[in-house]
Short mmCIF file of C-alpha atoms in Angstrom, two decimals:
data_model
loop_
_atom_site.label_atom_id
_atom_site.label_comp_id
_atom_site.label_asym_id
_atom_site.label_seq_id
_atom_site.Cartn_x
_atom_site.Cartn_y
_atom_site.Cartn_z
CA UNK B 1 0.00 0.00 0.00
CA UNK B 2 1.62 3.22 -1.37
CA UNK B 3 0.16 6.42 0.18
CA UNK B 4 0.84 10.11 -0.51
CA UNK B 5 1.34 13.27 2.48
CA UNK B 6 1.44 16.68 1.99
CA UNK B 7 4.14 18.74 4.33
CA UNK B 8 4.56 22.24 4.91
CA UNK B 9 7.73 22.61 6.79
CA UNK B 10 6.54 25.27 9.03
CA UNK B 11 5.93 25.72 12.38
CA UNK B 12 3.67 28.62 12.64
CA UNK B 13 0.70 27.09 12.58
CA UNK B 14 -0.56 30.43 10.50
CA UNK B 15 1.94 30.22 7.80
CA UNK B 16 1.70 26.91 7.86
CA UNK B 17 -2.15 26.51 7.09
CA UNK B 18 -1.82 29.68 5.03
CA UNK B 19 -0.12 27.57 2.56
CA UNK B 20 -1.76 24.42 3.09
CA UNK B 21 -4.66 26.57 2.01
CA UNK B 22 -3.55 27.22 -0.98
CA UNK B 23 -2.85 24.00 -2.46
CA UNK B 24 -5.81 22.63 -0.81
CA UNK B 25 -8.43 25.41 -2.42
CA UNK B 26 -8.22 23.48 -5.55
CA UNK B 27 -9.53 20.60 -4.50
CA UNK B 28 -11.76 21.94 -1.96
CA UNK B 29 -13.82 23.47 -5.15
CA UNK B 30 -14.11 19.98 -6.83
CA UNK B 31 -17.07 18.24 -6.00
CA UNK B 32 -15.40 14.68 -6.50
CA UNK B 33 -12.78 15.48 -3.21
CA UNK B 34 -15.33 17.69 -1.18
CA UNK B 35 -17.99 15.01 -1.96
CA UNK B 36 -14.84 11.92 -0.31
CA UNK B 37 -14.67 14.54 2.42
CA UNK B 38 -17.98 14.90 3.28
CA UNK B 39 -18.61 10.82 3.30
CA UNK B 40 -15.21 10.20 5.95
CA UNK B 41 -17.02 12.82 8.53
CA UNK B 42 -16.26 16.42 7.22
CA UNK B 43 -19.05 18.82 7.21
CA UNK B 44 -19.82 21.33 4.53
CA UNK B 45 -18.54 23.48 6.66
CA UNK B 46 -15.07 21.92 7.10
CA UNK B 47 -14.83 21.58 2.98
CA UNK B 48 -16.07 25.03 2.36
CA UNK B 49 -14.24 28.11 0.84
CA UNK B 50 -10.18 27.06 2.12
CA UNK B 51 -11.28 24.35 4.71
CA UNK B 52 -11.49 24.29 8.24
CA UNK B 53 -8.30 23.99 10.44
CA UNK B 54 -9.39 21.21 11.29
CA UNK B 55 -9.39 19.63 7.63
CA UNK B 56 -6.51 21.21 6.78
CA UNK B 57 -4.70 19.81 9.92
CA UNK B 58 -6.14 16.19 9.19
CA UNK B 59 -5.17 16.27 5.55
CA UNK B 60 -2.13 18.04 5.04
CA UNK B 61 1.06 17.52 7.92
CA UNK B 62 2.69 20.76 8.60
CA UNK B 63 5.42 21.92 11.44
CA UNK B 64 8.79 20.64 12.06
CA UNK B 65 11.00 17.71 11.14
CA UNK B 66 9.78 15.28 14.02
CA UNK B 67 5.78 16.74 13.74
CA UNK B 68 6.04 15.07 9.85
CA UNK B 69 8.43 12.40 10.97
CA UNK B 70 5.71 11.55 13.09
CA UNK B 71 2.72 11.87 11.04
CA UNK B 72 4.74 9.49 8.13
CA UNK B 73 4.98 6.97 11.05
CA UNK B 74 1.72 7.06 11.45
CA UNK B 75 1.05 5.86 7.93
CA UNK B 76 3.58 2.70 8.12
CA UNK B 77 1.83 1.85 11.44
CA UNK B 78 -1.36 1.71 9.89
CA UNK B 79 0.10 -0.44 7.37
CA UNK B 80 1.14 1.49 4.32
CA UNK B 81 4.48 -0.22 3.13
CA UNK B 82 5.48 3.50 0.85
CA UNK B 83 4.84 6.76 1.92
CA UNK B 84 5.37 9.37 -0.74
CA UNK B 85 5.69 12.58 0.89
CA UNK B 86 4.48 16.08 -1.61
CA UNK B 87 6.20 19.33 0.13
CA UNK B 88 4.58 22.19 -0.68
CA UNK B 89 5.35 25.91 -0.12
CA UNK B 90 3.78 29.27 -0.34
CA UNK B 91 5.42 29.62 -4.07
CA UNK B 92 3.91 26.95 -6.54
CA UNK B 93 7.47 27.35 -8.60
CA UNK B 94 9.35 25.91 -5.82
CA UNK B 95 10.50 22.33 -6.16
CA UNK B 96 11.26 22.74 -2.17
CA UNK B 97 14.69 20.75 -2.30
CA UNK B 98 16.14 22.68 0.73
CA UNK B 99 12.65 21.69 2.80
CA UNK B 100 13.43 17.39 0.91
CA UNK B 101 17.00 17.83 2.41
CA UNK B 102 16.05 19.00 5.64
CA UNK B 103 13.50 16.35 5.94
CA UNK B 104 15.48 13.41 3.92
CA UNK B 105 17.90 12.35 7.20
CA UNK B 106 15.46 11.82 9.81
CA UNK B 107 12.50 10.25 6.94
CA UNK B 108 15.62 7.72 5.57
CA UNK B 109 15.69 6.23 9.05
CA UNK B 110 12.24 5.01 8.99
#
């Protein structure tokens, strides 16, 4: 089982969901996604406009190196055998290869 996470490498939980926010708002504003939402337990409220922090937290991992660590564990626990991690930042040009070598010791040891 190969599944995919989102990071923001960032720690303000502001900036952080700022960002999130903006990758998210795309599929927020397709039915097919909002519609998955709404059927695992998020209310229209939660999908609507940029999501509800509390969407945003559940779908996309944000903060430090151990806070993603951590949430990647969480994956292989539940018995994913890949987890492809997406790191996104606030610029959509941004291939975020500082953020992958920050990240790349600490997600190797897994």
């Amino acid at each position: 089982l190969a599944v995919e996470q989102t990071v923001v490498l960032e720690s303000d939980a502001a900036e952080a969901r700022r960002i999130a926010r903006g990758f998210a708002s795309g599929y927020l504003s397709s039915p097919n996604y909002s519609g998955n939402l709404r059927r695992m337990g998020y209310t229209a409220v939660d999908v609507s406009g940029s999501g509800s922090d509390r969407l945003i937290d559940a779908v996309i991992a944000w903060g430090d190196v151990d806070r993603i660590t951590s949430r990647v564990r969480e994956h292989l626990a539940a018995g994913a055998d890949h987890v492809c991690i997406q790191v996104i930042a606030a610029d959509d040009s941004d291939v975020c290869l500082e953020e992958l070598r920050e990240l790349a010791p600490a997600l190797l040891e897994l």
